[in-house]
XYZ file of C-alpha atoms in Angstrom:
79
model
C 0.000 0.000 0.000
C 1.521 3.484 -0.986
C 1.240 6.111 1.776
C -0.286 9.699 0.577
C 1.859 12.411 0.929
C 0.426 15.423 2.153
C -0.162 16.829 -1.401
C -2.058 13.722 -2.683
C -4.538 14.058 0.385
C -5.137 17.486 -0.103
C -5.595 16.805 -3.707
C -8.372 14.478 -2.574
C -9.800 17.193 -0.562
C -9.822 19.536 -3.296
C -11.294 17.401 -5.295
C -14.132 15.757 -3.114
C -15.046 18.955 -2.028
C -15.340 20.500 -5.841
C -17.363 17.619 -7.209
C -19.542 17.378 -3.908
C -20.267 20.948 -3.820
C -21.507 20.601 -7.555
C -23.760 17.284 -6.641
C -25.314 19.097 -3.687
C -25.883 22.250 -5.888
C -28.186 20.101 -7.670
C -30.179 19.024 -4.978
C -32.252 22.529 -3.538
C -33.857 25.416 -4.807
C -34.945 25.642 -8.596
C -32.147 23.503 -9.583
C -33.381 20.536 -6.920
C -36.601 19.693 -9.146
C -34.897 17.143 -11.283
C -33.438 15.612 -8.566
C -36.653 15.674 -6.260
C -38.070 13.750 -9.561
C -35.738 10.827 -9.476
C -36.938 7.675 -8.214
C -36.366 7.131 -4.259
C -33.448 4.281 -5.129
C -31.709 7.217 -7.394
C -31.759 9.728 -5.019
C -30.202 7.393 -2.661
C -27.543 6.510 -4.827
C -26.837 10.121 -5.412
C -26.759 10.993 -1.911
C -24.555 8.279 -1.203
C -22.163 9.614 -3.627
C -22.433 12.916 -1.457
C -21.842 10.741 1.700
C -19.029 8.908 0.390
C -17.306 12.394 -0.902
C -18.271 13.827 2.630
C -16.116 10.678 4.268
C -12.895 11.312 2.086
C -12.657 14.978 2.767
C -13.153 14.622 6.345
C -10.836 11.145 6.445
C -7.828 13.203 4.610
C -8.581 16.002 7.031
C -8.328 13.784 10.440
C -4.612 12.570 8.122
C -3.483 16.064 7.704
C -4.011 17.332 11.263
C -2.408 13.894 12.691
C 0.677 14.264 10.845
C 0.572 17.824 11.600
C 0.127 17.401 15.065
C 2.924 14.275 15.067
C 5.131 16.792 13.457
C 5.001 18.980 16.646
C 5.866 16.227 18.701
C 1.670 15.773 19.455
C 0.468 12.191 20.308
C -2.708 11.739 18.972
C -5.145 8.685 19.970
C -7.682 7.656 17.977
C -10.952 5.899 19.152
């Protein structure tokens, strides 16, 4: 398994949080009818997509501040 340098997770932050905020753009005011008209199982798909985005951003950002904390000589425990 390669590790992610710091770069490569904020890449994936960058990039979650672009294509997430476009997906969720999609899903209120005027712009929210065509998704309001899928069927339950695709608007549950989509949203999961959301969720999933949602995980990686805040997964890379719990990395980031670990390393930045272990950096500084922080211990960090998870759980």
């Amino acid at each position: 398994m390669t590790t992610q340098t710091d770069l490569d997770l904020r890449n994936v932050i960058d990039k979650n949080a672009a294509q997430l905020s476009a997906l969720l753009a999609n899903t209120y005011g005027e712009s929210g009818e065509s998704f309001r008209n899928m069927s339950d199982e695709a608007q549950d798909a989509y949203m999961w997509a959301c969720a999933d985005m949602s995980n990686a951003i805040l997964t890379s950002l719990d990395e980031l501040s670990t390393r930045s904390l272990a950096r500084k000589g922080v211990e960090v425990q998870h759980g």
